[in-house]
Structure formats: C-alpha cells, structure tokens
XYZ file of C-alpha atoms in Angstrom:
500
model
C 7.150 -2.584 23.853
C 4.190 -0.945 25.592
C 0.821 -2.650 25.354
C -2.121 -0.254 25.501
C -5.373 -2.178 25.980
C -8.669 -0.281 25.662
C -11.874 -2.245 26.332
C -22.912 10.860 -7.167
C -20.059 10.767 -9.868
C -19.101 14.169 -11.216
C -16.259 16.226 -12.562
C -14.910 18.867 -10.234
C -13.714 22.351 -10.722
C -9.996 22.733 -10.070
C -8.674 24.844 -7.252
C -5.399 25.324 -9.008
C -4.122 28.702 -10.138
C -0.980 29.642 -11.940
C 1.203 29.417 -8.783
C 0.007 25.877 -8.114
C 0.450 24.864 -11.725
C 4.035 26.067 -11.477
C 4.581 24.200 -8.253
C 3.237 21.023 -9.801
C 5.387 21.467 -12.923
C 8.446 21.732 -10.710
C 7.354 18.627 -8.725
C 6.820 16.522 -11.761
C 9.855 17.455 -13.824
C 12.619 18.655 -11.517
C 13.781 15.217 -10.499
C 12.888 11.646 -9.633
C 9.745 11.122 -7.608
C 9.952 9.664 -4.153
C 7.817 7.186 -2.301
C 5.563 7.886 0.591
C 7.389 10.371 2.842
C 9.271 8.896 5.782
C 9.151 11.700 8.355
C 10.827 9.643 11.056
C 8.243 9.079 13.753
C 6.496 12.450 13.466
C 3.386 13.129 11.366
C 4.024 14.336 7.835
C 4.343 18.084 7.717
C 1.722 20.154 5.849
C 2.560 22.532 2.973
C 1.367 26.046 2.516
C -0.466 26.975 -0.678
C -0.793 30.471 -2.136
C -3.593 32.829 -1.094
C -4.952 32.592 -4.691
C -5.144 28.830 -4.385
C -6.826 29.016 -1.035
C -9.444 31.312 -2.480
C -10.005 29.032 -5.415
C -10.428 25.912 -3.227
C -12.968 27.711 -0.997
C -14.839 28.940 -4.097
C -14.983 25.318 -5.421
C -16.349 24.164 -2.095
C -18.932 26.970 -1.972
C -20.144 26.156 -5.458
C -20.354 22.376 -4.821
C -17.511 21.441 -7.074
C -15.827 19.548 -4.290
C -17.168 18.434 -0.883
C -16.812 20.704 2.111
C -14.010 20.309 4.612
C -14.296 16.806 6.118
C -17.677 16.325 4.443
C -18.377 12.668 3.524
C -19.687 11.911 0.036
C -20.166 8.560 -1.730
C -21.944 6.834 -4.560
C -25.429 5.518 -3.962
C -24.115 1.942 -3.920
C -21.804 2.388 -0.963
C -22.833 2.655 2.748
C -20.514 4.077 5.392
C -21.047 1.749 8.364
C -18.453 2.907 10.920
C -15.483 5.035 11.711
C -13.126 4.338 14.579
C -10.853 7.317 15.211
C -7.218 7.096 16.326
C -6.770 6.510 20.002
C -3.500 5.823 21.903
C -1.394 5.779 18.744
C -1.340 9.312 17.304
C 0.960 8.607 14.374
C 0.092 8.050 10.679
C -2.163 5.111 10.016
C -0.756 2.655 7.409
C -1.513 -0.840 6.152
C -4.043 -3.507 7.119
C -4.099 -7.241 7.585
C -6.869 -9.654 8.571
C -7.343 -12.955 10.353
C -10.621 -14.535 11.373
C -12.651 -11.849 13.177
C -9.668 -9.514 13.617
C -8.210 -6.617 11.643
C -4.634 -5.500 12.276
C -3.879 -1.860 11.537
C -0.321 -0.451 11.172
C 0.578 2.958 12.484
C 3.887 4.834 12.560
C 3.753 4.480 16.333
C 2.978 0.757 16.444
C -0.199 -1.279 15.613
C -3.763 -1.710 16.681
C -5.922 -4.859 16.709
C -9.655 -4.645 16.136
C -12.413 -7.164 16.728
C -14.499 -6.891 13.549
C -16.996 -9.688 14.312
C -19.570 -6.894 14.039
C -18.270 -4.734 11.179
C -20.706 -2.003 12.100
C -19.055 -1.608 15.481
C -15.400 -2.661 15.541
C -13.885 -2.939 18.989
C -10.304 -2.303 19.975
C -8.598 -5.369 21.344
C -5.073 -4.078 21.794
C -2.824 -1.152 20.934
C 0.912 -1.743 20.845
C 3.340 1.178 21.104
C 6.416 0.328 18.985
C 7.503 3.351 16.919
C 9.294 2.953 13.586
C 7.859 4.101 10.344
C 6.110 2.835 8.464
C 5.101 -0.216 10.347
C 3.822 -2.122 7.340
C 1.937 -5.101 8.807
C 1.137 -8.782 7.948
C -0.051 -11.815 9.867
C 0.347 -15.560 9.442
C -0.893 -18.027 11.995
C 0.282 -16.922 15.393
C 2.871 -14.487 13.976
C 2.593 -10.795 13.173
C 5.238 -9.044 11.102
C 6.064 -5.341 11.278
C 8.419 -3.339 9.021
C 10.706 -0.663 10.399
C 11.978 1.882 7.795
C 13.333 4.644 10.043
C 16.773 4.559 11.586
C 16.481 3.619 15.259
C 18.828 3.399 18.215
C 18.163 -0.317 18.606
C 15.525 -2.947 17.714
C 13.427 -2.521 20.857
C 10.011 -0.864 21.035
C 11.608 1.688 23.352
C 14.159 2.823 20.778
C 14.645 6.403 19.664
C 15.492 7.948 16.289
C 19.166 7.818 15.384
C 20.950 8.870 12.126
C 21.399 6.155 9.472
C 25.010 7.349 9.222
C 25.758 5.651 12.562
C 26.770 1.947 12.270
C 24.912 1.056 15.464
C 21.540 2.151 14.054
C 18.876 -0.442 13.431
C 16.184 -0.953 10.775
C 14.429 -4.095 9.623
C 11.709 -6.595 10.556
C 10.049 -7.188 13.886
C 8.092 -10.369 14.682
C 5.335 -10.713 17.328
C 3.491 -13.698 18.743
C -0.263 -12.949 18.593
C -1.631 -16.236 19.951
C -3.163 -13.968 22.634
C -4.623 -11.079 20.644
C -4.983 -8.998 23.772
C -1.334 -9.369 24.659
C 0.945 -9.518 21.616
C 4.481 -10.619 22.515
C 7.629 -9.302 20.735
C 9.687 -12.374 19.871
C 12.241 -11.494 17.181
C 13.983 -8.763 15.257
C 15.952 -9.085 12.066
C 18.046 -6.203 10.685
C 17.940 -5.841 6.912
C 19.897 -3.661 4.421
C 18.236 -0.304 4.127
C 15.517 -1.321 6.552
C 12.067 -2.563 5.555
C 9.742 -0.148 3.842
C 7.303 -2.932 3.066
C 7.353 -6.677 3.228
C 5.550 -9.662 1.657
C 4.917 -13.037 3.175
C 5.395 -16.329 1.333
C 3.954 -18.721 3.934
C 4.606 -22.454 4.052
C 3.600 -25.049 6.572
C 6.760 -24.986 8.703
C 8.315 -21.632 7.699
C 7.261 -18.157 6.631
C 9.476 -16.497 4.018
C 9.513 -12.709 4.168
C 10.437 -10.693 1.083
C 11.727 -7.379 2.398
C 11.471 -4.301 0.107
C 13.659 -1.316 0.755
C 15.484 1.286 -1.216
C 17.370 4.612 -1.288
C 20.924 3.491 -0.408
C 23.758 5.949 0.242
C 27.495 5.638 0.540
C 27.132 7.498 3.856
C 24.924 4.736 5.337
C 26.943 1.796 6.666
C 23.959 -0.551 6.568
C 22.489 0.624 3.274
C 25.205 0.677 0.665
C 24.725 1.058 -3.096
C 24.085 -0.772 -5.343
C 20.955 -1.948 -3.484
C 19.429 -3.776 -6.451
C 17.600 -6.668 -4.758
C 15.482 -7.759 -1.802
C 16.255 -9.379 1.528
C 14.746 -12.787 2.153
C 14.039 -13.708 5.776
C 13.213 -17.265 6.849
C 11.071 -17.523 9.974
C 10.480 -20.990 11.567
C 6.913 -21.034 12.860
C 7.847 -23.102 15.875
C 10.946 -21.020 16.696
C 10.448 -17.500 15.352
C 13.287 -16.276 17.528
C 15.578 -18.013 14.951
C 14.399 -15.733 12.132
C 17.286 -14.710 9.934
C 18.180 -13.281 6.551
C 19.037 -16.174 4.209
C 19.779 -14.355 0.989
C 19.780 -11.081 -0.891
C 18.873 -12.006 -4.519
C 19.790 -9.394 -7.081
C 16.720 -8.554 -9.207
C 18.434 -5.919 -11.398
C 21.844 -7.219 -12.416
C 24.022 -4.916 -14.326
C 27.450 -3.453 -14.605
C 28.583 -0.418 -12.663
C 27.695 0.951 -9.163
C 23.965 1.242 -9.898
C 23.022 -2.202 -11.157
C 20.656 -2.775 -14.076
C 17.463 -0.999 -13.042
C 15.987 2.225 -14.362
C 18.691 4.904 -14.264
C 16.130 7.622 -13.565
C 16.980 11.268 -14.071
C 18.682 12.768 -16.032
C 18.370 9.892 -18.500
C 14.631 9.573 -17.719
C 13.507 12.912 -16.231
C 10.847 12.692 -13.606
C 11.326 8.955 -13.088
C 12.760 7.359 -10.012
C 16.079 5.656 -10.184
C 15.678 1.946 -9.264
C 17.627 1.172 -6.119
C 15.453 -1.640 -4.744
C 11.736 -2.393 -4.618
C 8.867 -0.567 -2.985
C 6.347 -3.418 -2.826
C 6.010 -6.962 -3.986
C 2.810 -9.024 -4.414
C 2.969 -12.771 -4.528
C 0.402 -15.214 -5.915
C 1.554 -18.513 -4.296
C -1.113 -20.635 -6.107
C 0.511 -19.651 -9.454
C 4.119 -19.440 -8.179
C 4.225 -15.868 -9.383
C 5.206 -12.464 -7.996
C 4.975 -8.927 -9.288
C 7.364 -6.269 -8.091
C 6.827 -2.484 -8.100
C 10.393 -1.355 -7.988
C 10.712 2.455 -8.180
C 11.501 2.831 -11.858
C 10.609 -0.726 -12.985
C 7.831 -3.252 -12.889
C 8.853 -6.869 -12.786
C 7.255 -10.299 -13.064
C 9.059 -13.197 -11.410
C 8.723 -16.809 -10.528
C 8.697 -17.977 -6.922
C 8.614 -21.739 -7.536
C 11.588 -21.804 -5.205
C 10.733 -19.086 -2.641
C 14.338 -18.890 -1.571
C 15.483 -18.183 -5.143
C 13.036 -15.874 -6.963
C 13.653 -15.616 -10.707
C 12.786 -12.550 -12.822
C 10.733 -13.373 -15.880
C 10.090 -9.931 -17.355
C 10.944 -6.301 -16.629
C 9.086 -3.256 -17.963
C 9.353 0.528 -17.687
C 7.066 3.457 -18.393
C 9.251 6.518 -18.692
C 6.437 8.661 -20.034
C 3.800 8.436 -17.366
C 5.097 6.458 -14.375
C 7.259 8.305 -11.824
C 7.429 5.701 -9.043
C 6.247 2.043 -9.376
C 4.600 1.613 -5.980
C 2.496 -1.548 -5.678
C 1.066 -4.479 -7.754
C -2.142 -6.568 -7.897
C -2.792 -9.704 -9.891
C -6.235 -10.603 -11.153
C -7.486 -14.040 -10.134
C -6.567 -15.726 -13.420
C -3.029 -14.349 -13.185
C -3.253 -12.957 -16.744
C -3.191 -9.309 -15.621
C -1.318 -7.124 -13.242
C -2.331 -3.649 -11.994
C 0.700 -1.546 -11.085
C 0.283 1.798 -9.257
C 2.286 4.968 -9.761
C 2.791 7.057 -6.592
C 3.563 10.294 -8.349
C 4.638 12.955 -5.919
C 5.276 10.398 -3.116
C 1.747 10.553 -1.749
C 2.157 14.070 -0.497
C 1.063 16.072 -3.627
C -2.231 17.131 -5.136
C -2.021 15.180 -8.430
C -5.720 14.299 -9.063
C -6.505 17.288 -11.246
C -6.767 18.201 -14.899
C -3.241 19.681 -15.006
C -1.748 16.296 -14.164
C -4.242 14.404 -16.260
C -5.572 10.821 -16.275
C -2.398 8.987 -17.090
C -0.064 10.111 -14.315
C -0.341 9.156 -10.663
C -2.631 6.400 -12.029
C -2.859 2.587 -12.283
C -1.196 0.869 -15.233
C -3.029 -2.266 -16.399
C -0.811 -4.957 -17.935
C -1.787 -8.216 -19.509
C 0.422 -11.222 -18.954
C 0.882 -12.989 -22.231
C 2.762 -16.197 -23.089
C 3.570 -19.199 -21.002
C 6.122 -20.209 -18.409
C 9.304 -18.254 -18.213
C 8.555 -16.705 -21.593
C 5.650 -14.660 -20.189
C 5.628 -10.938 -20.851
C 3.909 -7.899 -19.387
C 2.029 -5.960 -22.103
C 0.609 -2.549 -21.300
C -3.079 -2.002 -22.054
C -4.371 1.158 -20.333
C -4.410 3.504 -17.369
C -7.043 3.968 -14.676
C -7.459 7.041 -12.506
C -10.389 8.229 -10.382
C -12.708 10.394 -12.462
C -13.295 13.054 -9.726
C -10.923 16.023 -9.574
C -9.670 16.803 -6.073
C -8.849 20.154 -4.489
C -5.402 21.658 -4.711
C -5.039 21.034 -0.975
C -5.743 17.296 -1.143
C -2.922 14.824 -1.565
C -4.166 12.297 -3.992
C -2.535 9.521 -6.033
C -2.985 5.757 -6.695
C -2.281 3.688 -3.557
C -3.035 0.312 -1.948
C -5.993 -1.862 -2.923
C -7.202 -5.418 -3.326
C -9.349 -7.643 -5.519
C -13.031 -8.112 -4.902
C -13.423 -11.818 -5.629
C -16.055 -12.372 -8.354
C -15.676 -15.149 -10.838
C -15.456 -13.948 -14.430
C -14.845 -10.308 -13.485
C -11.776 -8.262 -12.518
C -12.938 -5.964 -9.726
C -10.804 -3.965 -7.348
C -11.206 -1.612 -4.401
C -8.383 0.922 -3.957
C -7.283 3.846 -1.770
C -6.380 7.214 -3.243
C -5.352 9.138 -0.088
C -7.614 12.148 0.079
C -9.135 11.014 -3.227
C -10.876 8.407 -1.032
C -11.834 4.887 -1.931
C -12.622 3.771 -5.473
C -14.278 0.533 -6.609
C -13.488 -0.144 -10.228
C -13.550 -2.860 -12.906
C -10.789 -3.860 -15.330
C -12.325 -6.986 -16.902
C -11.727 -5.224 -20.180
C -8.078 -4.279 -19.736
C -8.338 -1.454 -22.235
C -11.499 0.172 -20.804
C -11.358 0.251 -16.974
C -14.263 2.031 -15.278
C -15.300 3.137 -11.772
C -18.434 1.616 -10.295
C -18.479 3.096 -6.764
C -16.624 5.544 -4.518
C -16.356 7.017 -1.004
C -14.436 10.064 0.109
C -14.152 13.009 2.465
C -13.713 16.651 1.499
C -10.285 18.216 2.050
C -8.776 18.019 5.537
C -7.783 21.594 5.011
C -8.578 24.348 2.556
C -5.517 26.399 3.448
C -2.680 23.883 2.999
C -1.797 20.434 1.722
C -2.055 18.252 4.812
C -1.188 14.597 4.188
C -4.229 12.481 4.989
C -6.750 10.127 3.487
C -7.032 6.388 2.783
C -3.670 4.596 2.917
C -5.160 1.142 2.291
C -8.640 0.000 1.212
C -9.201 -3.754 1.198
C -12.177 -6.091 0.638
C -12.475 -8.742 3.373
C -15.395 -11.102 3.940
C -18.129 -8.890 2.555
C -16.890 -5.453 3.668
C -14.369 -2.796 2.682
C -11.938 -1.667 5.409
C -10.076 1.612 4.828
C -7.271 2.824 7.107
C -7.362 6.616 6.907
C -4.090 8.186 7.836
C -5.743 10.883 9.905
C -9.316 9.821 10.520
C -8.924 6.213 11.584
C -10.581 3.039 10.421
C -13.577 3.255 8.100
C -15.906 0.322 7.308
C -17.856 0.381 4.053
C -20.492 -1.910 2.510
C -20.986 -2.140 -1.256
C -24.469 -2.826 -2.572
C -24.061 -3.616 -6.275
C -25.017 -6.560 -8.409
C -21.519 -6.699 -9.871
C -19.826 -7.179 -6.515
C -22.594 -9.170 -4.768
C -21.204 -12.618 -5.572
C -18.070 -11.788 -3.584
C -20.072 -11.929 -0.368
C -20.078 -15.738 -0.610
C -16.298 -15.867 -0.507
C -14.919 -16.202 3.047
C -11.293 -16.160 4.067
C -9.651 -17.140 7.328
C -6.740 -14.798 6.720
C -5.813 -12.033 4.331
C -2.526 -10.251 3.669
C -3.222 -8.452 0.432
C 0.379 -8.641 -0.795
C 0.087 -12.408 -0.404
C -2.882 -12.878 -2.737
C -5.046 -15.891 -2.073
C -6.692 -18.164 -4.587
C -10.197 -17.000 -3.713
C -11.939 -19.883 -5.406
C -9.818 -22.848 -4.451
C-alpha cells in the first residue's frame, strides 16, 4: 500500500444516424448484456463513431439540442457548489461512502478520503494507492472495506495484474483500519469466489457481515467455477479484523444442472444476462430485508439471520431489463427500485431509439406480509433528456432523499448526469431536478460521467468517473425537509432507517 497525502428540462435532438442505430441494434439483441466494464486497472477504452454520427452530434450541440462539450447545465433548483478533480489516483472513479465529516471515494487505483465539513470546499485528507478494479467502498466504525474484482498476482497493494486462469491469482475483499483518517492501515484480505464486484455491509455491534457480489464464472478459472449461483458471506470481528473469513456461500438460485436456477439468458431470453451470481445487494437492516439485483433476476430476501439469508421472491423482466444492476428500498419498505444497466455502462442508450423502458429503473411494490411478500411491477423511470450518441448513459447508483411521506431519490446516469426524481406514486414517477455536463467527446464514446450520486446530510455528492467529486445543493420545497435528517454514517447499500 502506498499512502499519498495531499494537504431547464427539455427534449433533445438525437445525434444518431443509421450507422449508430445499427450498432445499437446489435448491442441490444446480439447477446446478453454485461455489467460495468472491468478493464483491469486501465481506464475504459473509448469507441469510435461514424463520421455521420460525429457530424450529427456537433450539429445538435450547435443548435442547442444538447450542451456543448463539458458544458455544465442544470435545473434552476440545483446549485453546483464544488468540483474536486482527480489527483494522485488517475483511474476510474467509482462508489462513495460517508462517515461524520468525511467522504470516502473509490477509484480503480485505490481510494481517496475527503474532509467535507465545508461541502463548498472539500479537502483531501488521504489518497491510498491500492489498484484492483473496481474498488467498491464501504465504511463501518474504524473499518473500511474495498472490493477487488480484477485478477491480481497477490492480495497486496503492490500486486500486478495476472490471468484468472492461474490458481495463484487473487481477488476478493480488503479491509483497512481508518481510525487515523490520514493514515489508513491495511489489516486484512479475504479471497472470495469470482472476486468481489460489489459488497454490502450488514453491521452488528461486535461483527460486520459482508455480502460479496460477484459473477461471470468460467470452467477455465480455478477460483471462479460454475455454477456460481450465490454470494460469499464474510464475517469480520470489529476487535480483530485480521480474523476476517468467509463463513458461507448461500445458494440464492437453486436448480438442477450446471447453471443453477437463475435466468438462463440468451438464447432462451435474447438480450438478457444469464444469472451467474449477483451484481449488487441492498439491505434494510431495520426491516430485516434485502433486495438483490442479480444479472437476469431481481430478488427479495430476509436477513433476520444475517448468516443465512432466505429468498422470499424472485422476478424477471425479459422484455425490457438486460442486466439487473442495483436496488433501492423506499423508507416504508413497500417499494423497491431496481436499475437496468443496459449496455454495461459503456453505451449511449439514453435516446429515442432505445426508448424510455430500457436502461431504466423498474419500480416494484412489495405486497403481502412476511415470507409471503411479492414484488409487483408498477412502472419504469428514465431521465427525460436525450443524450448525444457519444455519451454513455444508463441507470446507475443512487440513494433516497429522506422526506417523510414521499419517495424521493437522487441517481447517477453516467454522462446523463444526476437526476432527482419522485416515485411516491409508483405508476407515475417524475423528475424534479437534474445536473449534467455535455459530452466528454463529440468524436467517440468515451466512458465517463457520474458513477454514484448520493444524498448525505443536506448535500448531493457525485463521483464522476473522469471529472472528480461534484457537490450539489438542491433548493426545492419537496426535498427541503430532508435537511433536518442527519446521519453519522452512510453506506447506501446498507440503507438506514432515516427516521428512527
């Protein structure tokens, strides 16, 4: 480990010609979608578009149909307070976590700690070099957790890339002691099957349970064998984190045959991902519930016993969902918002050709009681502003905005920016505010934009993959009551009871 300290809503014209339409058609139908690209430790590569498409994008910019390159636009009820560019960690920025006056930002090259006591001027407290995509990040007490989902030569922060076909390769969870925020200390590493794409904390007084989501097994990978139809559970003693260990691998998709009982994907369900694990899990400890976004399936399960999660319901959407990516409960735990990461986060899917129901959020009501509860689909939500054909855009990570009696959410859409929207009426969701930049490039699809956008103690923090940390302030009567809600810690995938 190397420690690096360093004191107006509108519809848009499409920039999509016949060539791009053909490319998208191939993308959406040729085979199962994939999750956010894992380019090892290098930035995601850009993709050329046709001369005709480049001309159409530039024409749309010139006519005001989309913002200019890197131009910032936002609704009147959002203020852009600050941007902190990347510094010592040049990799792709990823997820965010919060504790007290600190924000913790993941990056493919490690993580960065910010002092956000003054949200208008965040200060860097520490930058830790520890490569290993995608470095999904969480905190609990004095512990910080970091996911590694690229095959490494060993578990150290000095490791190098190494093929997953080699038995000695390592992927999994890393644990740091952050009692001294300026000097995080690496204290434990736990290897998990197929690595750790994301993880979710189920914290208790003495222990922290970590639900590890990973997927894409192969018979050629010694440590990632099919069927990979469950999650790894790690138990981390708070007073002895060096004893962290995998305690179980519960099967969430039981079934006969080599592929388990999840969605079979293509060719049975063209354009849908085959379920070989989960991408992301959100837990609501106050209700003993969890929701899993698991590639081709959405699941609801009980975590009354955190060591033995129990699936309550399982749903699929083989018409409009390509890749179940993440999940968010509303505060009453009678709704779940699932996201579909169509195109794996690297495609321009926010246009009329794709439409409003793909690469969108799916809103589900939870009906019934106890273990008889069911997920019932109600509607889709997608940002109402078309993006350029060079802007990767799809539903991604977001969080609740805590207002009693309303279901409000802030959410990232990669280069589609940050959207604030309401789903109090499950069947009629609507956007109430937004922030975004114009395309990073008008010549090619360059993967960029907001990876995560979360509400924390009165402000929205967005980790832009290319541009760094943005801080936003919402000024709207509908969200104003949330400013009275204060948290001491926030990991969005471990949803708090905001009003307890």
